[in-house]
GROMACS .gro file of C-alpha atoms in nm:
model
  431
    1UNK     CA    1   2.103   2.640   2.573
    2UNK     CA    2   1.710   2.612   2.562
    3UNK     CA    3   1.522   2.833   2.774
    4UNK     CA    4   1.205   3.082   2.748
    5UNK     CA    5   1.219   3.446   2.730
    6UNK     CA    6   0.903   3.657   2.726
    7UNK     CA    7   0.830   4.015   2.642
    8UNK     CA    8   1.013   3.921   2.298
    9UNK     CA    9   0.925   4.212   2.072
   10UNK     CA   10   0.750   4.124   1.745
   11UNK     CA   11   0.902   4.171   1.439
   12UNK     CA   12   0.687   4.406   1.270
   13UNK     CA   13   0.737   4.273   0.913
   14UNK     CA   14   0.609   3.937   0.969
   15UNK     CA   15   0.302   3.867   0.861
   16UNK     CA   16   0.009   3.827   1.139
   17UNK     CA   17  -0.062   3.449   1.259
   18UNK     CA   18  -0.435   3.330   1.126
   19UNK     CA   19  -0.618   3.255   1.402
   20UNK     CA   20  -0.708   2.865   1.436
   21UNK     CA   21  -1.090   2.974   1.411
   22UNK     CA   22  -0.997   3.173   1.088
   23UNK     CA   23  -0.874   2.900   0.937
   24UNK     CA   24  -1.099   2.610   1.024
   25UNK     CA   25  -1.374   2.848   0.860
   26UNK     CA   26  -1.138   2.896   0.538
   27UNK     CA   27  -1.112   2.508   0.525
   28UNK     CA   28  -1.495   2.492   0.570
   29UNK     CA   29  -1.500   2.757   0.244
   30UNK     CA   30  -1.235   2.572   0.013
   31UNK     CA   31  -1.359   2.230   0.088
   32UNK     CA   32  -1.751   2.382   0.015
   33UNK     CA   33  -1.629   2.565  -0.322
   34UNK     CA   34  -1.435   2.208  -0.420
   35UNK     CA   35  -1.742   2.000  -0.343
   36UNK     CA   36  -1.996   2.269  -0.554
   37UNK     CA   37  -1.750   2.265  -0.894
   38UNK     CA   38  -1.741   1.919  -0.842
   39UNK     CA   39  -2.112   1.863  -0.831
   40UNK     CA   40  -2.170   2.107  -1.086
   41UNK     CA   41  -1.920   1.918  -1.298
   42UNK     CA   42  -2.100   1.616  -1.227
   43UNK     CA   43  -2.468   1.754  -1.285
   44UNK     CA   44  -2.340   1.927  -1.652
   45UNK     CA   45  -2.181   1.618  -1.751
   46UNK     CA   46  -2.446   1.383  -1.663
   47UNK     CA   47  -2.733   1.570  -1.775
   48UNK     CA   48  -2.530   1.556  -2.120
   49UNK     CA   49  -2.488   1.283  -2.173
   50UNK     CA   50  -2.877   1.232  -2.061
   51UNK     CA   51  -2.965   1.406  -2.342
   52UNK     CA   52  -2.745   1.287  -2.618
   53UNK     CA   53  -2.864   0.943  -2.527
   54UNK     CA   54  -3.283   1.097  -2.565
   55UNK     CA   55  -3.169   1.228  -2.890
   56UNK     CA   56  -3.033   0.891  -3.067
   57UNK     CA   57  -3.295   0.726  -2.919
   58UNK     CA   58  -3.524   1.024  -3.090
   59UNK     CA   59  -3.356   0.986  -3.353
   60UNK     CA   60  -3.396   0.597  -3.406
   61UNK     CA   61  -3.721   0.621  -3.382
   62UNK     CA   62  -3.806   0.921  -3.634
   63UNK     CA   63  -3.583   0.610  -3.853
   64UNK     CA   64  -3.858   0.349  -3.810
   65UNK     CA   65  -4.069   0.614  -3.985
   66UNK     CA   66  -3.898   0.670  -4.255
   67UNK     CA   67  -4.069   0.380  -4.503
   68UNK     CA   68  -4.375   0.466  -4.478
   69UNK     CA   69  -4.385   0.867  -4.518
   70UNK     CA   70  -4.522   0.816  -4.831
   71UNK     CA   71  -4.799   0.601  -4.715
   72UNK     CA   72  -5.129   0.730  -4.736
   73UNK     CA   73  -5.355   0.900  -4.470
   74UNK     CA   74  -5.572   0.618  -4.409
   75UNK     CA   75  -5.246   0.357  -4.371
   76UNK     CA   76  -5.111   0.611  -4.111
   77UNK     CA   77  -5.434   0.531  -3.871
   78UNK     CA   78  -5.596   0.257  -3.718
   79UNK     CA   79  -5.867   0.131  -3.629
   80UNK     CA   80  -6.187   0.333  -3.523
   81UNK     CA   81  -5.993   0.618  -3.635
   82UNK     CA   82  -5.700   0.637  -3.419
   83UNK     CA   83  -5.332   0.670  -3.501
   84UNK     CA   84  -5.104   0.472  -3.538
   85UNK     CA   85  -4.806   0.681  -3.466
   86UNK     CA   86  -4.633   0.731  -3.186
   87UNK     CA   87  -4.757   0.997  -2.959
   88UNK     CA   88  -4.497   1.211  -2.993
   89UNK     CA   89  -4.447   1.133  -3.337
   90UNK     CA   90  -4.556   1.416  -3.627
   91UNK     CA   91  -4.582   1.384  -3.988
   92UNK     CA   92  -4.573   1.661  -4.200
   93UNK     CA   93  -4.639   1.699  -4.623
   94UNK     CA   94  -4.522   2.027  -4.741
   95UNK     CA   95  -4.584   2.214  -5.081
   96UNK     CA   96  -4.271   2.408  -5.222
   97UNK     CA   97  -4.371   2.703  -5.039
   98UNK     CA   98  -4.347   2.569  -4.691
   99UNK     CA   99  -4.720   2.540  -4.668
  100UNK     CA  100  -4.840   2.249  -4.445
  101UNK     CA  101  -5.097   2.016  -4.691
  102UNK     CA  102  -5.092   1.770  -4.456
  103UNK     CA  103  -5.044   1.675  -4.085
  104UNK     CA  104  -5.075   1.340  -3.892
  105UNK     CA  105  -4.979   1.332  -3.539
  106UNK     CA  106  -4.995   1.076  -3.295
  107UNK     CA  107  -5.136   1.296  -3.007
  108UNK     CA  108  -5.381   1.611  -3.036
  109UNK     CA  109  -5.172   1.800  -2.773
  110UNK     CA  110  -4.786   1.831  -2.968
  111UNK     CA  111  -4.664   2.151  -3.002
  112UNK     CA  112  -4.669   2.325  -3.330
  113UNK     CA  113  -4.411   2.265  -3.571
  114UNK     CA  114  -4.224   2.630  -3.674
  115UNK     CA  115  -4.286   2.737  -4.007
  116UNK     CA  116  -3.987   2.673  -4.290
  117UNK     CA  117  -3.880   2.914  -4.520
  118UNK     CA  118  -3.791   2.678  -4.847
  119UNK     CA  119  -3.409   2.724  -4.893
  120UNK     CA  120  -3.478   2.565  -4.547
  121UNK     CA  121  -3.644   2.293  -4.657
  122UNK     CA  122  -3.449   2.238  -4.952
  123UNK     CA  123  -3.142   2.248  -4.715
  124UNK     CA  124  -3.278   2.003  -4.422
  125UNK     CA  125  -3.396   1.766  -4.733
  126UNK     CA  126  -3.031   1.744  -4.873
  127UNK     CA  127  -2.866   1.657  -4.499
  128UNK     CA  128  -3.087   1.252  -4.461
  129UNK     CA  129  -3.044   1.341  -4.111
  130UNK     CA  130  -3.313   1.433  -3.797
  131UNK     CA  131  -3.214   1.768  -3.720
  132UNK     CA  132  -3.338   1.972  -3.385
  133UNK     CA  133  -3.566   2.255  -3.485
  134UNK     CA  134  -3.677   2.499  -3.240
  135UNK     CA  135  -3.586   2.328  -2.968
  136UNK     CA  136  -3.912   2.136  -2.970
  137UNK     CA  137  -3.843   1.852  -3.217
  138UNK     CA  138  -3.635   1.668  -3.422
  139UNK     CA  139  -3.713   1.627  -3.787
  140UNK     CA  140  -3.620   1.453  -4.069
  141UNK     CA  141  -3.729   1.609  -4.421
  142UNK     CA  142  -3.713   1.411  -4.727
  143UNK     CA  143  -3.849   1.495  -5.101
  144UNK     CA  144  -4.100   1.210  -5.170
  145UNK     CA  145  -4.043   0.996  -5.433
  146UNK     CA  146  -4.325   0.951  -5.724
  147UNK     CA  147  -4.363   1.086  -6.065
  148UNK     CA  148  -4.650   1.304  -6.029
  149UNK     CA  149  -4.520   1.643  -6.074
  150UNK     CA  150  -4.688   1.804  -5.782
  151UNK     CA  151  -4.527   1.526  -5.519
  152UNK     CA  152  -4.207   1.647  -5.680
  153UNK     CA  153  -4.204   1.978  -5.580
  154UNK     CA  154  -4.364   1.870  -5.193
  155UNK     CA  155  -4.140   1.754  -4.896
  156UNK     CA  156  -4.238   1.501  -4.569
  157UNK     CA  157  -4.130   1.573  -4.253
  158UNK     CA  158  -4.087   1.312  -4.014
  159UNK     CA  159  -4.075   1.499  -3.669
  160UNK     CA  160  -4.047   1.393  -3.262
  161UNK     CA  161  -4.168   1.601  -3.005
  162UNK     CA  162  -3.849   1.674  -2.762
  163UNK     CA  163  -4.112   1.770  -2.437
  164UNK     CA  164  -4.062   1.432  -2.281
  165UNK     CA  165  -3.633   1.476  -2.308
  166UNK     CA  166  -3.648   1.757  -2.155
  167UNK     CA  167  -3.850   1.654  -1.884
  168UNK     CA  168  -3.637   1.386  -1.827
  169UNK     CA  169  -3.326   1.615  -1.800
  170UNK     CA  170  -3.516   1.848  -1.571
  171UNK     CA  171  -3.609   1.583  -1.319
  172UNK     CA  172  -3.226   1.455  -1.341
  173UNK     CA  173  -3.095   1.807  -1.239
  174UNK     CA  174  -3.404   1.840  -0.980
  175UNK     CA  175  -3.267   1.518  -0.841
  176UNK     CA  176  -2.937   1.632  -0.809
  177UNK     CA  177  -3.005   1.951  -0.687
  178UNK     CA  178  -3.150   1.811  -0.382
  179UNK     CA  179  -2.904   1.494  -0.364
  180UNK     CA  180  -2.590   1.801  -0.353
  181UNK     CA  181  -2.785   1.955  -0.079
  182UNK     CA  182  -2.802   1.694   0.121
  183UNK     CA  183  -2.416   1.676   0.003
  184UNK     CA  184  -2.323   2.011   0.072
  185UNK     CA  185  -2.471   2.015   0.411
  186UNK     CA  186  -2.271   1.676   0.526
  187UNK     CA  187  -1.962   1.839   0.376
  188UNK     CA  188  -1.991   2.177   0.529
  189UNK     CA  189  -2.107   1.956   0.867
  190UNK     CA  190  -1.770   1.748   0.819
  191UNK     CA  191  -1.520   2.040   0.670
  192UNK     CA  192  -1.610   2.239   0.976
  193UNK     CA  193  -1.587   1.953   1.207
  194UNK     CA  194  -1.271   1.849   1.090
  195UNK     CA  195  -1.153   2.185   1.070
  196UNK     CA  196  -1.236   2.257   1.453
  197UNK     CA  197  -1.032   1.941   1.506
  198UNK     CA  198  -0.709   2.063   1.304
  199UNK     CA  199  -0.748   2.415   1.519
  200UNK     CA  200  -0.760   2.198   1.828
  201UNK     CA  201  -0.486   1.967   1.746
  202UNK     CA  202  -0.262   2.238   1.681
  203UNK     CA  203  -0.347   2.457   1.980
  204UNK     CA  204  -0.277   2.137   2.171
  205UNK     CA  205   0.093   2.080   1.959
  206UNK     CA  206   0.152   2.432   2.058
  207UNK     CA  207   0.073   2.405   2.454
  208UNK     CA  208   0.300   2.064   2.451
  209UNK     CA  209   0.548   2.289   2.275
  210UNK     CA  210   0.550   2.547   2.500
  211UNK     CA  211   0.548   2.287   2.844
  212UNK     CA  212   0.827   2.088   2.635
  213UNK     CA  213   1.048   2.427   2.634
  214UNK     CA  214   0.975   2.559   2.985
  215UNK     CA  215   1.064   2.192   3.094
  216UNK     CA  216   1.383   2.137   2.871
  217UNK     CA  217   1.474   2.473   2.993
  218UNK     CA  218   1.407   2.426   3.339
  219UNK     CA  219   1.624   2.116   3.324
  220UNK     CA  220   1.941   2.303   3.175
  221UNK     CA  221   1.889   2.587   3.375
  222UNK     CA  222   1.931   2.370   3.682
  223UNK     CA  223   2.314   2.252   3.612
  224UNK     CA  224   2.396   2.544   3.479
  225UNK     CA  225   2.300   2.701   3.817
  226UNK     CA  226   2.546   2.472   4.003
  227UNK     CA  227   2.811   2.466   3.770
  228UNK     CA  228   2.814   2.900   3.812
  229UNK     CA  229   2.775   2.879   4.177
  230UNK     CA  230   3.056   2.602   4.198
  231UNK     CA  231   3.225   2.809   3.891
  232UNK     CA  232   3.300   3.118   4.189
  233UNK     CA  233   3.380   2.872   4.447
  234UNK     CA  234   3.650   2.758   4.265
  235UNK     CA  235   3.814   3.087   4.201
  236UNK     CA  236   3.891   3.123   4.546
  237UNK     CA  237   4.254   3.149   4.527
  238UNK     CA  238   4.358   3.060   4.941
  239UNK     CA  239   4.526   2.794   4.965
  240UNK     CA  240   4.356   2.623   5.261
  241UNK     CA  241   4.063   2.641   4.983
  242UNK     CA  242   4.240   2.334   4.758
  243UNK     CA  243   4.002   2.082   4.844
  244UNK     CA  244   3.692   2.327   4.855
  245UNK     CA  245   3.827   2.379   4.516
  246UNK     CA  246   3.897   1.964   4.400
  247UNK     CA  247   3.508   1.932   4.525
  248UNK     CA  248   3.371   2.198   4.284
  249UNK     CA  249   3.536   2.118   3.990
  250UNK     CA  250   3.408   1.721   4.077
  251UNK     CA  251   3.033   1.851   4.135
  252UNK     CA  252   3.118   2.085   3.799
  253UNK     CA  253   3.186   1.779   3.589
  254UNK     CA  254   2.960   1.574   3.762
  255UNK     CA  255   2.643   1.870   3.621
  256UNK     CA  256   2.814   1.897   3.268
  257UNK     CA  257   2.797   1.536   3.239
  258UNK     CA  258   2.364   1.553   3.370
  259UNK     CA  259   2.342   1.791   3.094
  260UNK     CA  260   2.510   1.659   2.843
  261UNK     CA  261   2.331   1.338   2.870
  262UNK     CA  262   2.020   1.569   2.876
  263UNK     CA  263   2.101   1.771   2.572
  264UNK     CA  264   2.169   1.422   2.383
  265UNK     CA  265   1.817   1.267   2.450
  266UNK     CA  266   1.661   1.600   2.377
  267UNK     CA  267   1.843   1.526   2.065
  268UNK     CA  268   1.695   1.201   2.045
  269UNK     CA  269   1.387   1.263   2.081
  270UNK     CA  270   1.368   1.509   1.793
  271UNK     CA  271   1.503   1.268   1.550
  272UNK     CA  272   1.259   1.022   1.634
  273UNK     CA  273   0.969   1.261   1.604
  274UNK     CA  274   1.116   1.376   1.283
  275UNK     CA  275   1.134   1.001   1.157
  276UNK     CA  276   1.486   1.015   1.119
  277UNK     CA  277   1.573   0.613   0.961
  278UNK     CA  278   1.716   0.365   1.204
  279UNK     CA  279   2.018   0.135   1.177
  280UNK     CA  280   1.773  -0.143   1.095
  281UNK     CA  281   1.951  -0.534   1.115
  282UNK     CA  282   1.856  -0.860   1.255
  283UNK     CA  283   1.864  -0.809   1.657
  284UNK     CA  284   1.870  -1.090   1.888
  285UNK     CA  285   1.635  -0.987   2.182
  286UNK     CA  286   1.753  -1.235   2.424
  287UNK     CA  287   2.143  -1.186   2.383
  288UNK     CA  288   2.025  -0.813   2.426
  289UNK     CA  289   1.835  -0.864   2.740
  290UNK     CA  290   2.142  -1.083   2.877
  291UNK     CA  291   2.398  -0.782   2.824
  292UNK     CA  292   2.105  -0.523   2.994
  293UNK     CA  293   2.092  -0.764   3.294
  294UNK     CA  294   2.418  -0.794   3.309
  295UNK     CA  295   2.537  -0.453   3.325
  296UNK     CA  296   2.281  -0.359   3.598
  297UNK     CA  297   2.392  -0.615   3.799
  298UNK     CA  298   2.745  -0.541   3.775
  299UNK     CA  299   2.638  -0.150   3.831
  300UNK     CA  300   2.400  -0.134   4.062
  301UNK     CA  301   2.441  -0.483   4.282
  302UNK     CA  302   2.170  -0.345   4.510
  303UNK     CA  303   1.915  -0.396   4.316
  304UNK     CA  304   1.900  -0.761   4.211
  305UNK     CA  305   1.787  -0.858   3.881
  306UNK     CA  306   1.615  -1.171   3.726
  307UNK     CA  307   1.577  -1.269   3.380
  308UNK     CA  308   1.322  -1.493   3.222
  309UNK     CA  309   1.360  -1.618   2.864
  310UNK     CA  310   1.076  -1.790   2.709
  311UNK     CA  311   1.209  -2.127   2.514
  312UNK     CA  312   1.240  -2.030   2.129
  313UNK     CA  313   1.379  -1.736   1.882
  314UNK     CA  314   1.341  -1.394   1.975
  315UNK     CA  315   1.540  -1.237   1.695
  316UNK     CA  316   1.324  -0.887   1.553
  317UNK     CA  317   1.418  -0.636   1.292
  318UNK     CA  318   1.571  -0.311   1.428
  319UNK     CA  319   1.815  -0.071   1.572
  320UNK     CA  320   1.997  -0.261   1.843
  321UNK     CA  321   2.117   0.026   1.995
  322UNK     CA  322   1.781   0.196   2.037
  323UNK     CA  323   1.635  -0.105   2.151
  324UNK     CA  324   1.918  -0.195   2.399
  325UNK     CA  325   1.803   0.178   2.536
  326UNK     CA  326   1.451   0.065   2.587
  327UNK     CA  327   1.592  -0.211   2.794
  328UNK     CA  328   1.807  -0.021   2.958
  329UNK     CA  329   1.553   0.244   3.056
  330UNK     CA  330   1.306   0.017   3.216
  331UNK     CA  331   1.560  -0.099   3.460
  332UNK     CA  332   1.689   0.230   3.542
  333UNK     CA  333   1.332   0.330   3.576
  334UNK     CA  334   1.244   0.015   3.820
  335UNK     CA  335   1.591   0.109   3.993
  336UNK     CA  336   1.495   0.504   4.050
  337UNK     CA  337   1.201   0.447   4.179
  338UNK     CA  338   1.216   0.152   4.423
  339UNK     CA  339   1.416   0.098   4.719
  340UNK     CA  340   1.748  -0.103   4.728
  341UNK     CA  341   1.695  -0.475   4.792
  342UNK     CA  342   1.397  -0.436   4.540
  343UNK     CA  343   1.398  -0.719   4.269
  344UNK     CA  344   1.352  -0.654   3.937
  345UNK     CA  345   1.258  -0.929   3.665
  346UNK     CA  346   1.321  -0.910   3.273
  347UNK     CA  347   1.107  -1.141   3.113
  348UNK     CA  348   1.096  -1.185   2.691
  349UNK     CA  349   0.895  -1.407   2.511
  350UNK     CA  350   0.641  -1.413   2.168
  351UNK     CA  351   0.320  -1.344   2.119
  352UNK     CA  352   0.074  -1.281   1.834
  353UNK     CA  353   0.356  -1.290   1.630
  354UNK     CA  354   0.525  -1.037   1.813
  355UNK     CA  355   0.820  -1.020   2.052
  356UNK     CA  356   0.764  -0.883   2.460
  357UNK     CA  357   0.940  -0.740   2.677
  358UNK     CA  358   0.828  -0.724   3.044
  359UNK     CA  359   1.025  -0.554   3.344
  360UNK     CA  360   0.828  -0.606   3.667
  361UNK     CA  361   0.903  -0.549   3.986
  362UNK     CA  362   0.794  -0.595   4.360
  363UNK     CA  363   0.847  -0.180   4.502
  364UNK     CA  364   0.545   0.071   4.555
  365UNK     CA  365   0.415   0.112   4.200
  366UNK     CA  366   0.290   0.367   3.999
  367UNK     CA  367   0.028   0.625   4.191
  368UNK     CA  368  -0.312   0.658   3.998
  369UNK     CA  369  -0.287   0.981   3.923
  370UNK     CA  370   0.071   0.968   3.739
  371UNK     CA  371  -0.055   0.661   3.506
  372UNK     CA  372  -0.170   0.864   3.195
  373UNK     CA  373   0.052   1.032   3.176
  374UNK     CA  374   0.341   0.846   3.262
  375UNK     CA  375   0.527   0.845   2.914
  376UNK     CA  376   0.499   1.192   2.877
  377UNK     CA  377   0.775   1.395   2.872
  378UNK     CA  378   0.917   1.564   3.171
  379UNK     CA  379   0.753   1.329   3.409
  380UNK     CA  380   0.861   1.213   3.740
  381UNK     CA  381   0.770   0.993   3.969
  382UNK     CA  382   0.829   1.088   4.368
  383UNK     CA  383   1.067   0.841   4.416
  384UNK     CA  384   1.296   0.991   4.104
  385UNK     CA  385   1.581   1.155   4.173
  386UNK     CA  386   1.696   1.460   3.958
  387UNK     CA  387   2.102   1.396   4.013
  388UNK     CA  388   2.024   0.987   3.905
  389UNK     CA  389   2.278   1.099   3.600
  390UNK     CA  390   2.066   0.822   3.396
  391UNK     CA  391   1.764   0.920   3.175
  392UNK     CA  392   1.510   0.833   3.447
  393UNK     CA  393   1.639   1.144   3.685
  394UNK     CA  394   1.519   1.359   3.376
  395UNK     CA  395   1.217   1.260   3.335
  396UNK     CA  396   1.295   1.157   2.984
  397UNK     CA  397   1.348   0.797   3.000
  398UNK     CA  398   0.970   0.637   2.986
  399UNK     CA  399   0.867   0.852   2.688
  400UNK     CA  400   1.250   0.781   2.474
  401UNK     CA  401   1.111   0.434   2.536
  402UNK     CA  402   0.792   0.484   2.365
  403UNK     CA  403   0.926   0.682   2.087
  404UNK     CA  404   1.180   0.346   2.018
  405UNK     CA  405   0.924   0.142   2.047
  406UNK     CA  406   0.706   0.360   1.780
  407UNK     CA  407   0.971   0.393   1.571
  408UNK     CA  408   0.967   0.039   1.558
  409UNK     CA  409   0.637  -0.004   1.488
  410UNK     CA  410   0.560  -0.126   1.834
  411UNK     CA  411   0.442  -0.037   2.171
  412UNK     CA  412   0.482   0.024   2.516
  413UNK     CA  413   0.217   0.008   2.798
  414UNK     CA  414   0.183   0.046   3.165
  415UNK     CA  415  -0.022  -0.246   3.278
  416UNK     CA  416  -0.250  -0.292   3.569
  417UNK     CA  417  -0.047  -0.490   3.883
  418UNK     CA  418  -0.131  -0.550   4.237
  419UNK     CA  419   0.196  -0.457   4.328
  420UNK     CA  420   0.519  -0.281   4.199
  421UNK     CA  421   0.515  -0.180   3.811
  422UNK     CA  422   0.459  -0.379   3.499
  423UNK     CA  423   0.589  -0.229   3.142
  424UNK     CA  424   0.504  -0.456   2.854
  425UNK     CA  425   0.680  -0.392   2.520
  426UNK     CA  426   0.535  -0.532   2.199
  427UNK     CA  427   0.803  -0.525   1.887
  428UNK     CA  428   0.681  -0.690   1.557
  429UNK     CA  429   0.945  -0.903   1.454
  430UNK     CA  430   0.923  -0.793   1.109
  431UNK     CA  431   0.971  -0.419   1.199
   0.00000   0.00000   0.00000
């Protein structure tokens, strides 16, 4: 039996429920400290690979040099005497000691070249490689070739200023900086909106799941009333009280049955919202229609009913007893809620590539204020009546309908009419 008890004591080892604020702001955090490793990542990586691409293009270039190290001062500048090096180019000749004997550079403002102890020379010379020095440059040293003793014992270097790479990296990171800032503030803007919406959405699951209990138990409580108070009438043991007694036990059954049948679309409904699979096979929508029609008439002769059948196939993929529900619903809906002698008209048909299902009919309608909500659970019109016995009388039998017609992939509206109620059902036929 579902019902609501409060006062319930807490259970002092479980741990204490995080407020929704709490963690919308612990969302905000996680999704902040993912978005900062990942721009870091990003900003290390790519200011890498910035620089190993400045220092083989350094490196070509110190290459091009390479053939004429050996040239003499006047072939290394041009006319009017300027150089012909590149700016950041340096040229260096070098006595065994380390001792600079010569220096061409392409601009007066390079930085100056560290000093070279000659085991360091001798070293960088054997490699045929540019190597970074310092920081500040890469350099090639070679022995020049000759066969004047002194030029023997001398070494070139061949050497590129690194000022401009760096630059060039520094103005990538500035760029990112302030591109992740702009980042981090639209992420921080959208964790913490989204995380306000999660904290809403689940206040909001927890009110419907609170009015959902304090309904469902409001609706058991109800038979369960009747069958106790019918329960002592029965034990009356006179025997004038025999048919007192025969009319309990009827009204007893009569309640068991209400809440059985509410108890089983409770159960419904929680398979559907769990996605629980459907019977899924080829369904033909007008035989279906023919049987609903059928039944009510034979049921319920007071309330006429017509069916319309567009020409064509109307077959869909689904369950057909949960859609012979939806059917069935509708009418019992139209039926609780509309005076005998009311008509009532099925119509199916196809459009948009999708199967409909209308049930219209000429009685008062549906007030204004009961329209938004009217396939919510628990709902009643005022014309319902609560011993109906069908789904309708427990306020259940719109919103099984939409949950069906989800399930199916469909939908289910309430459509404006100048008079009586329209439900339209739309049911993709390849659901």
């Amino acid at each position: 039996m579902l019902g609501l008890r409060t006062g319930t004591p807490r259970d002092p080892h479980r741990a204490p429920r995080r407020p929704p604020v709490a963690a919308g702001s612990r969302a905000v955090a996680l999704w902040l400290a993912a978005t900062l490793v990942t721009l870091g990542t990003v900003a290390a990586l790519s200011a890498q690979a910035l620089g190993h691409h400045l220092v083989l293009r350094t490196d070509e270039e110190i290459e091009k040099y390479r053939g004429v190290q050996l040239s003499e001062a006047a072939g290394l500048t041009g006319p009017n005497g300027r150089s012909a090096l590149d700016r950041s180019c340096l040229i260096l000749v070098l006595d065994r000691t380390g001792r600079v004997t010569e220096r061409y550079a392409g601009a007066p403002g390079l930085p100056s070249f560290p000093a070279l102890a000659p085991a360091r020379l001798a070293a960088l010379a054997a490699r045929g490689h540019p190597v970074g020095i310092g920081g500040t440059y890469r350099a090639l040293v070679v022995r020049p070739r000759g066969s004047a003793p002194d030029r023997d014992r001398t070494y070139v270097v061949i050497a590129r200023s690194m000022a401009d790479a760096h630059q060039a990296v520094t103005r990538l990171l500035r760029a990112e900086a302030a591109a992740s800032l702009v980042l981090l503030a639209a992420v921080a803007f959208g964790a913490r909106w989204l995380g306000v919406r999660a904290a809403r959405q689940r206040l909001d699951s927890e009110r419907r799941l609170r009015e959902f209990l304090a309904a469902a138990g409001h609706e058991l409580r109800n038979p369960l009333t009747t069958i106790s108070g019918y329960a002592q009438l029965a034990r009356v043991g006179h025997p004038s009280s025999e048919r007192m007694r025969e009319e309990a036990f009827g009204r007893m059954s009569t309640e068991v049955e209400r809440m059985t049948s509410l108890i089983d679309e409770l159960v419904l409904l929680s398979e559907l919202d769990l996605g629980q699979s459907l019977r899924v096979r080829c369904v033909d929508l007008a035989e279906l229609c023919r049987d609903a029609v059928t039944a009510a008439r034979d049921c319920h002769p007071e309330h006429p009913v017509r069916l319309l059948v567009a020409p064509g196939e109307h077959t869909v993929a689904g369950d057909p007893l949960r859609l012979h529900q939806v059917v069935a619903n509708l009418l019992a809906n139209a039926r609780t809620h509309t005076p005998p002698g009311t008509t009532t008209t099925l119509g199916l048909g196809t459009e948009d590539d999708h199967r409909v299902i209308e049930v219209t009919d000429d009685g008062p309608g549906v007030p204004d204020a009961l329209r938004a909500r009217i396939f919510d659970r628990f709902v009643r019109g005022e014309g319902a009546s609560a011993g109906d016995g069908g789904s309708t009388g427990s306020g259940l039998g719109l919103s099984i309908v939409a949950a069906i017609a989800a399930a199916h992939g469909g939908t289910v509206t309430l459509e404006p009419s100048d008079r009586g109620a329209w439900f339209r059902v739309r049911l993709p036929t390849g659901s």
